Tab-separated table of C-alpha atoms in Angstrom:
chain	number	residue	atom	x	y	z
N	500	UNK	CA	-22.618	31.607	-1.743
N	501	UNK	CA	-21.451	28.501	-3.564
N	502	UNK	CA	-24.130	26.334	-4.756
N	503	UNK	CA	-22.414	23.483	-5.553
N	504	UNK	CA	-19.902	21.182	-3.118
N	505	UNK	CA	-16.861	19.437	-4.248
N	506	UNK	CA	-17.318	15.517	-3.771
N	507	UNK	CA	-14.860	13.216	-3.507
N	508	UNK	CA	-15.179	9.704	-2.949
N	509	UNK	CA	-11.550	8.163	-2.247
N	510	UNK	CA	-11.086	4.409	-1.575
N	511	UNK	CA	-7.988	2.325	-1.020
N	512	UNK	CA	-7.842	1.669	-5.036
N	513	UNK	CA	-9.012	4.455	-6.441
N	514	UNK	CA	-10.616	7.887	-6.341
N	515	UNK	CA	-14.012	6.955	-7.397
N	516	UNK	CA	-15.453	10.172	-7.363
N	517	UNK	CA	-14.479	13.475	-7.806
N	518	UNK	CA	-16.576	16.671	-8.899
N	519	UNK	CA	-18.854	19.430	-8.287
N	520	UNK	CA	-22.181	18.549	-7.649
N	521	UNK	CA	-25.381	19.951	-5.945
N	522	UNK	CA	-26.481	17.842	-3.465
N	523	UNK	CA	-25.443	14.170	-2.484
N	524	UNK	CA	-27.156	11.578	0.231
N	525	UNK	CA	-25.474	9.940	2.626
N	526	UNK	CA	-26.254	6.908	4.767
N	527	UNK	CA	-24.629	7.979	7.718
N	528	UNK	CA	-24.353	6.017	10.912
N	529	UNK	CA	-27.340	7.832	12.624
N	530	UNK	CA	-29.307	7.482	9.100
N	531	UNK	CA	-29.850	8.765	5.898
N	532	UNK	CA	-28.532	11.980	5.144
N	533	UNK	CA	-28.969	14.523	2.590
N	534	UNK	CA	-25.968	17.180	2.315
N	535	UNK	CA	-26.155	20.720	0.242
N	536	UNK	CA	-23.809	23.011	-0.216
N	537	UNK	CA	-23.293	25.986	3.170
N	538	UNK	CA	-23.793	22.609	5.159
N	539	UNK	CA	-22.213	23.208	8.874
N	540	UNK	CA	-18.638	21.627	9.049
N	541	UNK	CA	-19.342	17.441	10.274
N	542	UNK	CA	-17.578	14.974	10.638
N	543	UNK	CA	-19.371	11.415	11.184
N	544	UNK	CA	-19.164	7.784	9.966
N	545	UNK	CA	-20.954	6.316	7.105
N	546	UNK	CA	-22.475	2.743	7.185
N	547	UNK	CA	-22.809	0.312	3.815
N	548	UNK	CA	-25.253	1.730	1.899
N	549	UNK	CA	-25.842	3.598	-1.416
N	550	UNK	CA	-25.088	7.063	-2.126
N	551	UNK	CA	-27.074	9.566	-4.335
N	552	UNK	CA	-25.115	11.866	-6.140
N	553	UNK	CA	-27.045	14.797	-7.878
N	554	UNK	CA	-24.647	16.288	-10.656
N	555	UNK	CA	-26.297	18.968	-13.047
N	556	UNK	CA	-29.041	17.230	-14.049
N	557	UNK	CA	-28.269	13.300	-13.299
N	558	UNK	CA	-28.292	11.323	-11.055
N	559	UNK	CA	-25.538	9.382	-10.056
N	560	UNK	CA	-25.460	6.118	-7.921
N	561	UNK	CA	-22.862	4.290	-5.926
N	562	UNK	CA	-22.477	1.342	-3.494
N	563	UNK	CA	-20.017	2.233	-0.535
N	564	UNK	CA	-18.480	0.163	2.386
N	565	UNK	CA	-18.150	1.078	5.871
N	566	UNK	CA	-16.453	4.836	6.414
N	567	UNK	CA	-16.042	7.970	7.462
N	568	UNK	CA	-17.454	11.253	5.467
N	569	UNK	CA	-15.742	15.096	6.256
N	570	UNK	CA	-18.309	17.650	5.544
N	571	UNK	CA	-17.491	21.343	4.977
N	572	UNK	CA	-19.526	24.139	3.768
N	573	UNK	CA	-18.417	23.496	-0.018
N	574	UNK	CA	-16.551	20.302	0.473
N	575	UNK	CA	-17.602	17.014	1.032
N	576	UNK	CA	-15.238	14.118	1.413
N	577	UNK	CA	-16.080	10.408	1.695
N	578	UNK	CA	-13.110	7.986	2.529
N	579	UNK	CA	-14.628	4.447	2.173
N	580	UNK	CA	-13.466	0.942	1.912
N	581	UNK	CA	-15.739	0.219	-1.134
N	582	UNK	CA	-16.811	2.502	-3.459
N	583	UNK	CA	-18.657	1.197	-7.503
N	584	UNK	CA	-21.023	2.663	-9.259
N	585	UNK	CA	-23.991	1.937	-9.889
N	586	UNK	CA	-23.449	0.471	-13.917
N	587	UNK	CA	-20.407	-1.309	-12.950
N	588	UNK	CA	-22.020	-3.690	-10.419
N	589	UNK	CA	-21.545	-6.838	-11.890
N	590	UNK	CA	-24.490	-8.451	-10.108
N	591	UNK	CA	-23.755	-12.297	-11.066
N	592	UNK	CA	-20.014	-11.756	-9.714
N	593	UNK	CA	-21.448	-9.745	-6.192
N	594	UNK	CA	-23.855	-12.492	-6.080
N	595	UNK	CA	-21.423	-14.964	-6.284
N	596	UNK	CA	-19.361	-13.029	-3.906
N	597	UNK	CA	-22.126	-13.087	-1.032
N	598	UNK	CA	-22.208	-16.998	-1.391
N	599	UNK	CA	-18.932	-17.570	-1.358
N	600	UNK	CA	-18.557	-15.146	1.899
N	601	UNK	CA	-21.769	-17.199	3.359
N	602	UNK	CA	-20.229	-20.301	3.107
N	603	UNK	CA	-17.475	-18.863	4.377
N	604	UNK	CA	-19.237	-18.014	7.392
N	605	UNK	CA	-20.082	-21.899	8.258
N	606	UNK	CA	-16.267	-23.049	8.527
N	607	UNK	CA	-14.465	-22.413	11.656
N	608	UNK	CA	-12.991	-18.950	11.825
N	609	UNK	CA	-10.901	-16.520	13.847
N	610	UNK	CA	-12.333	-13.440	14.972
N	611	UNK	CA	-10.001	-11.393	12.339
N	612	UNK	CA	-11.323	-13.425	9.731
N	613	UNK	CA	-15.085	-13.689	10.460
N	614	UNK	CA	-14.516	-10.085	10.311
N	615	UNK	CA	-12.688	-10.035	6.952
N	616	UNK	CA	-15.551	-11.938	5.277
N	617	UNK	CA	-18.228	-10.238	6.905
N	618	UNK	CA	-17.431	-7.267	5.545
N	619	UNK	CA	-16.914	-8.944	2.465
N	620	UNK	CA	-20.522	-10.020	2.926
N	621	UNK	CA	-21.455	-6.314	3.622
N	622	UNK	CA	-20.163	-5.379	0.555
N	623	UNK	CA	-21.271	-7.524	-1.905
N	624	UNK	CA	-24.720	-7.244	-0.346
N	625	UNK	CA	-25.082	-3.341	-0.954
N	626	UNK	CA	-23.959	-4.000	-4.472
N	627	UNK	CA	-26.688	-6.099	-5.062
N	628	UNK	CA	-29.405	-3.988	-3.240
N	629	UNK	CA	-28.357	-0.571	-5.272
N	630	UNK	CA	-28.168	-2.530	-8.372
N	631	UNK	CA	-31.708	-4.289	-7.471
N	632	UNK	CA	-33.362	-0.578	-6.786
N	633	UNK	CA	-31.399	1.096	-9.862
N	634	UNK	CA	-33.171	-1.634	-11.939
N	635	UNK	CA	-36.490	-1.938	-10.553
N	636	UNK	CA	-36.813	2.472	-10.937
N	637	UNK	CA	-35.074	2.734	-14.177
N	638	UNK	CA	-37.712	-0.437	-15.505
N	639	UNK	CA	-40.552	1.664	-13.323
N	640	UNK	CA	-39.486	5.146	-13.508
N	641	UNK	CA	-37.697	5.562	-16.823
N	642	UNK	CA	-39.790	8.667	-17.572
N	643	UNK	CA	-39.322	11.136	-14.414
N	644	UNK	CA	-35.552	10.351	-14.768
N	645	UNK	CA	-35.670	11.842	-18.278
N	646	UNK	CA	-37.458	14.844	-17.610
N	647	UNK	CA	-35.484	16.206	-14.482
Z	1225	UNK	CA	46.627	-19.056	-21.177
Z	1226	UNK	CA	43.674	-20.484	-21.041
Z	1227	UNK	CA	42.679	-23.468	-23.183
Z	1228	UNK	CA	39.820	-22.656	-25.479
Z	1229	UNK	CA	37.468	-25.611	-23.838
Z	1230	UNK	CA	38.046	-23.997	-20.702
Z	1231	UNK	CA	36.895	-20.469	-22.229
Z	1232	UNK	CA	33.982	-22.168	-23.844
Z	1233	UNK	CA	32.596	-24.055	-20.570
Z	1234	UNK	CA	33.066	-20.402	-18.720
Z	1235	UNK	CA	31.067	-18.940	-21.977
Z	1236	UNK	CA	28.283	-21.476	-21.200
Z	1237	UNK	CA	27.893	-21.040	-17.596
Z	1238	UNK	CA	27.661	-17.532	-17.726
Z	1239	UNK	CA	25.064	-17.690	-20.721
Z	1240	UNK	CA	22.776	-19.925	-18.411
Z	1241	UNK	CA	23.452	-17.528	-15.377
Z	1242	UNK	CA	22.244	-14.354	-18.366
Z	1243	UNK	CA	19.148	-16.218	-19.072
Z	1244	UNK	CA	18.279	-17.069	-15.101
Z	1245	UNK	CA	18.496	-13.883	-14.077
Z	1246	UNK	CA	16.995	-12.237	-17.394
Z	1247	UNK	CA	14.045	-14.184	-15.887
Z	1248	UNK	CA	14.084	-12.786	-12.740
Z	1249	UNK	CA	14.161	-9.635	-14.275
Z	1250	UNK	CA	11.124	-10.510	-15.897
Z	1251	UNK	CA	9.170	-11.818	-13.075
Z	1252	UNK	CA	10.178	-8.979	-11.266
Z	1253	UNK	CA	8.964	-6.375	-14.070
Z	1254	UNK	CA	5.545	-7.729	-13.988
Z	1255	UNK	CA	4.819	-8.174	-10.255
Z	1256	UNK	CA	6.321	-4.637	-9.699
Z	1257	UNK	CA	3.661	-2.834	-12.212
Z	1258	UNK	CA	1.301	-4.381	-10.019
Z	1259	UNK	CA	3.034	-3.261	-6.930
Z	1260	UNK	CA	3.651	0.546	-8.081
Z	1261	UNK	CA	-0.264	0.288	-9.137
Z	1262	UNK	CA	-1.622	-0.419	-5.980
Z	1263	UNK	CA	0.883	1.909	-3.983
Z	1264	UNK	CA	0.537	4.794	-6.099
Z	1265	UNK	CA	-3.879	4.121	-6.259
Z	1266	UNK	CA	-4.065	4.109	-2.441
Z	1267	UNK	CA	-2.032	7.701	-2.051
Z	1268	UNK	CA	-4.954	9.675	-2.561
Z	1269	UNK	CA	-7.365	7.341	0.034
Z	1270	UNK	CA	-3.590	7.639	2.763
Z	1271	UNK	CA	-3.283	11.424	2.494
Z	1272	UNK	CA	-7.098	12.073	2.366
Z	1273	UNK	CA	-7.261	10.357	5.679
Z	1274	UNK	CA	-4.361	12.210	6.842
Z	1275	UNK	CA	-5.979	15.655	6.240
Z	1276	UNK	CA	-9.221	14.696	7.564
Z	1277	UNK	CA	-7.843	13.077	10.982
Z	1278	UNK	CA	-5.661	16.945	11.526
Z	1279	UNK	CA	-8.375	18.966	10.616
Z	1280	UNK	CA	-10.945	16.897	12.829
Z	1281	UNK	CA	-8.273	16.634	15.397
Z	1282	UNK	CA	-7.315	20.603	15.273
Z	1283	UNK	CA	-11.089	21.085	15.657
Z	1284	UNK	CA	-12.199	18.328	18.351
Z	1285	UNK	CA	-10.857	20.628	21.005
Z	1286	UNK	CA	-9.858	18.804	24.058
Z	1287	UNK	CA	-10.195	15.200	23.489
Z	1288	UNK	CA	-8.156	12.221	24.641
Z	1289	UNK	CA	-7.592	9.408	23.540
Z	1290	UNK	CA	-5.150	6.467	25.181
Z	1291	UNK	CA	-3.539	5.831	21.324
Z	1292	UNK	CA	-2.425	10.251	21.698
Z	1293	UNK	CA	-0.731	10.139	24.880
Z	1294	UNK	CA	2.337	11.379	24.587
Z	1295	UNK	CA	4.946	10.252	27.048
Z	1296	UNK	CA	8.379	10.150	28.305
Z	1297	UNK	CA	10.242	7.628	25.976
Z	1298	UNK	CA	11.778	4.988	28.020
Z	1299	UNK	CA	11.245	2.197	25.920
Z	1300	UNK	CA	10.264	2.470	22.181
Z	1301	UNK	CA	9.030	-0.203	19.507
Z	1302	UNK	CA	10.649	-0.262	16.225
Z	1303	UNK	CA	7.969	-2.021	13.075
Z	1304	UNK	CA	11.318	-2.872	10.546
Z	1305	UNK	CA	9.153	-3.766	6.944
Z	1306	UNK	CA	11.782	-6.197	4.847
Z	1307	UNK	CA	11.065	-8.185	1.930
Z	1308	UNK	CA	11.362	-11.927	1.955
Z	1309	UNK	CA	14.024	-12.733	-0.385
Z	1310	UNK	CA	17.113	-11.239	-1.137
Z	1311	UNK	CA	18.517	-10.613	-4.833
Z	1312	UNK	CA	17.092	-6.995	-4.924
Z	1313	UNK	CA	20.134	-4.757	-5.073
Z	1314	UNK	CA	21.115	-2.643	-1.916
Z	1315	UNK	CA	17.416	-2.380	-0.953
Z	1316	UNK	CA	18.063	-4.262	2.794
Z	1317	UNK	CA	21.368	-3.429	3.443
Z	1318	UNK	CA	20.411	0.117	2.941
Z	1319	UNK	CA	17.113	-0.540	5.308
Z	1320	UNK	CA	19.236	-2.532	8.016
Z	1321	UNK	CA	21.538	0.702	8.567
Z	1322	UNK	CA	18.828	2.795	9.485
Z	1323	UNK	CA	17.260	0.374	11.554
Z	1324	UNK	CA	20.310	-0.253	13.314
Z	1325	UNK	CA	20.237	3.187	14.192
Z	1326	UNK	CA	17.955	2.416	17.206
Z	1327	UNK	CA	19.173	1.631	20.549
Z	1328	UNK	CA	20.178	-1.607	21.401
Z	1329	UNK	CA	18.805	-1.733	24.739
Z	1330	UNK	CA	15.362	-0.146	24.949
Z	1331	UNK	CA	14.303	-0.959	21.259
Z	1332	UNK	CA	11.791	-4.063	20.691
Z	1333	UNK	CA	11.303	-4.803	17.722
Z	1334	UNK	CA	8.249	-5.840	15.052
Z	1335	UNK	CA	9.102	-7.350	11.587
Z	1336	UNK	CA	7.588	-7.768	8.751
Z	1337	UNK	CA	9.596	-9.941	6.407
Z	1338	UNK	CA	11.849	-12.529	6.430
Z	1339	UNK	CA	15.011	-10.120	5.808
Z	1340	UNK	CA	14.012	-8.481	8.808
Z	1341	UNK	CA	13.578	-11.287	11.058
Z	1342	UNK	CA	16.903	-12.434	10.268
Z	1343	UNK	CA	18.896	-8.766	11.348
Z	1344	UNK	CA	17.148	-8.791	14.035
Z	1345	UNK	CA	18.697	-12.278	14.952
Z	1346	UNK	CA	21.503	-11.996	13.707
Z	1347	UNK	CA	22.387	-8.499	15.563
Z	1348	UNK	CA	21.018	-10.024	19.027
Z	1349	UNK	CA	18.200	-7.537	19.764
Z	1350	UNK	CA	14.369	-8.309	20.934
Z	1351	UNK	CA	12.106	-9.779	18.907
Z	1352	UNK	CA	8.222	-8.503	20.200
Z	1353	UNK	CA	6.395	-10.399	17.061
Z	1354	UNK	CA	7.269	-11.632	13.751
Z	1355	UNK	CA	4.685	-11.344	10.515
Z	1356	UNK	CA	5.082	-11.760	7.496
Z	1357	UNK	CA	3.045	-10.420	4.081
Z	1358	UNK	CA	2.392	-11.183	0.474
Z	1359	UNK	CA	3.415	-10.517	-2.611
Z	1360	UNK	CA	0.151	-8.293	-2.528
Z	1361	UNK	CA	-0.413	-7.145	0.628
Z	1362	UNK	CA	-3.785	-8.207	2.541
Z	1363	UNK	CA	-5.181	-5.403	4.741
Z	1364	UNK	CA	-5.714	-7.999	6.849
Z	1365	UNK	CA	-2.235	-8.786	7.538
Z	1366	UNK	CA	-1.783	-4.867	7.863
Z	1367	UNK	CA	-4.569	-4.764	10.583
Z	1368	UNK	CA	-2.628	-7.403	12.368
Z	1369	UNK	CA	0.733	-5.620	12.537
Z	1370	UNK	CA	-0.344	-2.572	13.564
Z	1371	UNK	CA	-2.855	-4.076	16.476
Z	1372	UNK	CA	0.210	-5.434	17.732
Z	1373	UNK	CA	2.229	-2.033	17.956
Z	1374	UNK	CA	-1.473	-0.717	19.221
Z	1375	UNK	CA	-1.380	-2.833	22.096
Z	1376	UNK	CA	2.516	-2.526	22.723
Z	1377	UNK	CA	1.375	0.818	23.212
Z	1378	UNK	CA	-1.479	1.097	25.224
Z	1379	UNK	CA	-0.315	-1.607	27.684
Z	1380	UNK	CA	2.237	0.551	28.403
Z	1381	UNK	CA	4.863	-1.549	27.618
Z	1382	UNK	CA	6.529	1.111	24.895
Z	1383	UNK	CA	6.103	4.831	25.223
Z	1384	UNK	CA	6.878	5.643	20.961
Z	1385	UNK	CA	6.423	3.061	18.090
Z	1386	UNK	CA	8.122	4.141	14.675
Z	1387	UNK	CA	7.948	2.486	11.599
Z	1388	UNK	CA	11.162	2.043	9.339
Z	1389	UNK	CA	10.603	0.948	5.694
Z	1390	UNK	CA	11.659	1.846	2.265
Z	1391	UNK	CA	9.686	4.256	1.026
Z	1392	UNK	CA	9.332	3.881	-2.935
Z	1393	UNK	CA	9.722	6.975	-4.719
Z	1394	UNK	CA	10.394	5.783	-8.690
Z	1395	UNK	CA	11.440	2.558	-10.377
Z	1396	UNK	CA	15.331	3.784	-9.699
Z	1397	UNK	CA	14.720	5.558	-6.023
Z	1398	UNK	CA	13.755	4.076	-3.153
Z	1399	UNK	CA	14.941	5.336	0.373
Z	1400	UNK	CA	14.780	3.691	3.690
Z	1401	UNK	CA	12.524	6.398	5.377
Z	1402	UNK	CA	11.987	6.262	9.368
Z	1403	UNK	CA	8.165	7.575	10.015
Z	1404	UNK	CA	6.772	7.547	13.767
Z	1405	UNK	CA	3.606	5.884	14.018
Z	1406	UNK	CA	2.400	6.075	17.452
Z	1407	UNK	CA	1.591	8.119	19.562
Z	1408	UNK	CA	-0.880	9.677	16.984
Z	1409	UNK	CA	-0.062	13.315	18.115
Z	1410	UNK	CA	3.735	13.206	16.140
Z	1411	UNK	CA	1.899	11.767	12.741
Z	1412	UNK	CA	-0.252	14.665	12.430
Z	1413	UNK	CA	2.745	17.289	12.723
Z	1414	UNK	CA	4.615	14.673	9.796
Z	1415	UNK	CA	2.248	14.900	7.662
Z	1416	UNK	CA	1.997	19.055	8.027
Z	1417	UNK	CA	5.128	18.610	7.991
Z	1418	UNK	CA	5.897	16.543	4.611
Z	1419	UNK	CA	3.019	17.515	2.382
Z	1420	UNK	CA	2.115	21.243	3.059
Z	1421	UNK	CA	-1.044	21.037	2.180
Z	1422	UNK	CA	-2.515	19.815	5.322
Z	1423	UNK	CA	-1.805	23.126	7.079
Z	1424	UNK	CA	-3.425	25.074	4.338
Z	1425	UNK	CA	-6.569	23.084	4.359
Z	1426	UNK	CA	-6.494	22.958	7.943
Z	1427	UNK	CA	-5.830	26.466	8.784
Z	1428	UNK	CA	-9.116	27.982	7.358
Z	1429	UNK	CA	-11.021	25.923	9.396
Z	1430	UNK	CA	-9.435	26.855	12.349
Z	1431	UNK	CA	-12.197	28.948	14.138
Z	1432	UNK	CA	-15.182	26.369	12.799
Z	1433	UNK	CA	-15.971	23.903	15.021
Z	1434	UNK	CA	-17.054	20.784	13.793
Z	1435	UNK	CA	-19.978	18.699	14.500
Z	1436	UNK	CA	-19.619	14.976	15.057
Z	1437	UNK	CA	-22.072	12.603	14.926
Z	1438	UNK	CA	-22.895	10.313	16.472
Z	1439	UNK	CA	-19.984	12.261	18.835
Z	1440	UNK	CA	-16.251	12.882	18.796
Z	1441	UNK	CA	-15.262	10.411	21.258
Z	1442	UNK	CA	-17.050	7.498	18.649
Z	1443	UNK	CA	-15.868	8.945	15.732
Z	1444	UNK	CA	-12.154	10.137	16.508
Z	1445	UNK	CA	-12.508	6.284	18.333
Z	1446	UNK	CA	-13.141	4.535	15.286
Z	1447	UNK	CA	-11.318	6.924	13.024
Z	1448	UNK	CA	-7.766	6.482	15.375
Z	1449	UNK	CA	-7.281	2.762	14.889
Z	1450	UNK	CA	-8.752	2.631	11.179
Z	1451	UNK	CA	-6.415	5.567	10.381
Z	1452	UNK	CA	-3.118	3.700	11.860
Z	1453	UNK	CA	-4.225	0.096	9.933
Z	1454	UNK	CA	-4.583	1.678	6.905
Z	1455	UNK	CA	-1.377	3.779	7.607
Z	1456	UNK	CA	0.730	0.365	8.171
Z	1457	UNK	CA	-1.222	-0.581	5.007
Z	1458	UNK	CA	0.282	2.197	2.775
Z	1459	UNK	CA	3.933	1.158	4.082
Z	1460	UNK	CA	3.432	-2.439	2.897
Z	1461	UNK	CA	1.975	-1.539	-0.482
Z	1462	UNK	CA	5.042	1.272	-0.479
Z	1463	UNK	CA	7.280	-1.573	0.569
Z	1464	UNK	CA	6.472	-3.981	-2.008
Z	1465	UNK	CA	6.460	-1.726	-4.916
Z	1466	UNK	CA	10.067	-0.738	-3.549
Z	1467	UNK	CA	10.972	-4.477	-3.328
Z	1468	UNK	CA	10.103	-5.139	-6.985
Z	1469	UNK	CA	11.678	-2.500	-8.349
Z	1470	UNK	CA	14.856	-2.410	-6.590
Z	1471	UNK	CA	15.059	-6.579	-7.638
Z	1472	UNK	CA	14.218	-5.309	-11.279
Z	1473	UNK	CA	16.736	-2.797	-11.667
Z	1474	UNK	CA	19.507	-5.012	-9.793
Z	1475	UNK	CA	18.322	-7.997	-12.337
Z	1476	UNK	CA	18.805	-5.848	-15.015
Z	1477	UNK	CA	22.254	-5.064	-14.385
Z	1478	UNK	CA	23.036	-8.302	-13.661
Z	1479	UNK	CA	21.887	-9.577	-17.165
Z	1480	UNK	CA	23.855	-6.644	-18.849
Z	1481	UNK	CA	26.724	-7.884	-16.812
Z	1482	UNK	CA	26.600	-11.224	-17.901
Z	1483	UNK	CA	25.655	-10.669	-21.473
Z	1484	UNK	CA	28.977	-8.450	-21.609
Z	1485	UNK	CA	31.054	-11.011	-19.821
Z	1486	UNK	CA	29.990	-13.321	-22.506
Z	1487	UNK	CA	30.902	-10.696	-25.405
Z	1488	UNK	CA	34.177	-10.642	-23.341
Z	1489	UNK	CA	35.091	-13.920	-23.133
Z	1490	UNK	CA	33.998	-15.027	-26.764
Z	1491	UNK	CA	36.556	-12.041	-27.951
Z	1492	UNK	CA	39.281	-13.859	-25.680
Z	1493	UNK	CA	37.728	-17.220	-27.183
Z	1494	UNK	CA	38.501	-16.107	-30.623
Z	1495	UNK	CA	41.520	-14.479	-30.223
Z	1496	UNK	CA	42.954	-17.996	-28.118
Z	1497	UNK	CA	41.319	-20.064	-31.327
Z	1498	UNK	CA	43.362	-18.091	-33.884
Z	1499	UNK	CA	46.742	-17.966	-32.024
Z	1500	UNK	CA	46.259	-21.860	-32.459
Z	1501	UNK	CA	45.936	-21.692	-35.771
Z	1502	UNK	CA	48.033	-19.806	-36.845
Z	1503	UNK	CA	50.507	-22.116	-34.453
Z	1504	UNK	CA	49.551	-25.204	-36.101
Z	1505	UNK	CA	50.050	-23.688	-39.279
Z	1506	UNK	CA	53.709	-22.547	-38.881
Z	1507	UNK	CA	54.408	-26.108	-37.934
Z	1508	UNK	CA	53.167	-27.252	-40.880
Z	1509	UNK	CA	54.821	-24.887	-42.732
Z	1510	UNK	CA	58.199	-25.236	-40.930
Z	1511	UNK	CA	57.679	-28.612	-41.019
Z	1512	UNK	CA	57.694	-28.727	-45.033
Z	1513	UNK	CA	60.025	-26.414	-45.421
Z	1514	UNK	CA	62.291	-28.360	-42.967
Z	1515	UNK	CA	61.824	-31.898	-45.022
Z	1516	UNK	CA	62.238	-30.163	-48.442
């Protein structure tokens, strides 16, 4: 029985991810989801959200856009428009980002682009809210992180 | 033969053309790393999303969906991907001969580009829409495209949509490459087809049947469309980095073209220069000798 899955995390720029790793979590479209490896084949859609990577003995954490995740008993696959980890948010540009799509939002738009720059929105919002909780646990929490 | 002002002004002219199109070359060189960057980044996402829509669609069992209905072809929808300007080489020409492989009468067609729109005018067939994209393509504008050609097709007013666009392969190759795009049935048996490695993943599986959450009708739903935008995607990133490097390469032999003219023509300018010299000189000479 393996106990690791393969992970990879594929956007339209770049393959963000890609490695063995014991368990990773998920925020599907029905919720939160935690996936180890001998998981039964799925096949669902993720939402914006941050995903939890456990590799050997650290953790790793990303911000991902709207998807769709393949899961196989020792494969797991995530195809998302967004995908950064956790130290390479730049949170003064993803701030700037969400006010810039918020402003956005007050001008007269077409449905395409109201959708453009609310996913736009989406985005640089999850950036923000991993980077907010990475910070707040790692100023909290240094010490259990260490140990495991 | 020639006067030697009239070799000089042609020595000029051809110097300034050198240096315009040594520019070009330049501008092109630049935009086209760009270009072969962002087509050759989104591969993995495009054939990712290939394998995982055949192996979820060799495992959904029987599931419909109106975008995978696979009819008689009585009238089909051609999506012809140009660039804007011209000055690239025998990029178009070589796209407009396999686009003009399509019938006449029951083709409509969908352009993206300017070079496009023009064949199509030019060679009296139907125009369906017109878009255009930039330098770096916008999903957006991708979405758009291929919403059109979605509709087309589920209106019913075209039974097959294929895509024709120059598929970039290196800085020196690119091909005009005909790929269907709709119904979604004939994409899946491409891409088995092309890359190999979509049977082999899917095959395995084959007995498994996969779970889909929230269910397969929502997820093959949103997958189908998402799958086709980002498809047309690909082919405008693929057509781009094509663009640029066909207008590089053509640039390129233009300067070296030029640059040997002018080697050419200063040789003739020389040679034209000493014959009068050596002219005057014998007059002078003959003169003399002629007066002694």
């Amino acid at each position: 029985m393996p106990d690791t899955l393969k992970l990879e995390i594929v956007t339209p720029e770049a393959r963000t991810f890609s490695g063995d790793v014991s368990h990773v979590k998920l925020p599907a479209a029905e919720g939160e989801m935690m996936v180890y490896p001998m998981h039964v084949p799925l096949a669902t859609q993720v939402a914006s959200g941050e995903v939890i990577v456990r590799q050997g003995y650290e953790d790793v954490f990303l911000a991902i856009g709207e998807g769709f995740v393949e899961i196989t008993a020792d494969r797991v696959m995530l195809l998302s428009d967004m995908a950064i980890k956790a130290e390479n948010i730049d949170e003064a540009k993803a701030e700037e980002a969400r006010r810039r799509a918020e402003s956005r939002l007050q001008e007269h738009l077409t449905d395409e682009e109201t959708a453009t720059v609310n996913a736009a929105l989406a985005h640089s919002l999850t950036q923000i809210q991993v980077k907010r909780r990475r910070r707040h646990q790692i100023g909290a929490g240094a010490a259990p992180e260490t140990e495991a | 033969m020639p006067s030697t002002r009239e070799i000089r002004r042609r020595i000029r002219s051809v110097k300034n053309t050198a240096q315009i199109t040594r520019a070009m070359q330049m501008v092109a060189a630049s935009k086209m790393r760009r270009a072969q960057e962002s087509a050759l980044n989104s591969r993995p996402y495009a054939s990712s999303m290939n394998q995982l829509l055949a192996e979820v669609v060799a495992n959904v069992g029987d599931f419909w969906h109106p975008l995978m209905e696979d009819r008689e072809v009585k009238k089909r929808a051609c999506i012809l991907v140009s660039s804007d300007k011209g000055l690239c080489g025998p990029l178009n020409t070589n796209l407009m001969r396999e686009a003009a492989k399509f019938d006449k009468e029951s083709t409509a067609f969908i352009t993206a580009g300017r070079k496009a729109a023009q064949f199509v005018a030019r060679t009296k067939r139907e125009l369906t829409a017109e878009f255009d994209y930039k330098d770096a393509p916008l999903f957006s504008e991708a979405r758009a495209i291929s919403k059109q050609a979605q509709s087309l097709f589920t209106e019913g007013h075209v039974d097959r949509v294929d895509v024709v666009f120059t598929n970039f392969i290196s800085t020196l190759r690119q091909t005009p490459e005909t790929r269907p795009f709709l119904p979604v049935t004939e994409i899946k048996r491409l891409e088995s087809d092309v890359e190999g490695k979509g049977g082999e993943a899917a095959l395995p599986q084959g007995g498994t049947e996969f779970l889909f959450e929230p269910g397969p009708n929502e997820v093959l739903g949103a997958l189908l469309p998402h799958y086709l935008n980002f498809q047309m995607y690909q082919i405008l990133l693929e057509a781009k980095a094509s663009e640029h490097s066909a207008r590089m390469v053509a640039m390129k032999n233009a300067t070296d073209n030029a640059n040997q003219l002018v080697k050419d023509l200063t040789l003739e300018y020389n040679k034209v220069r000493q014959a009068a010299i050596t002219t005057e000189l014998l007059e002078i000479t003959s003169a003399q000798l002629a007066q002694g």
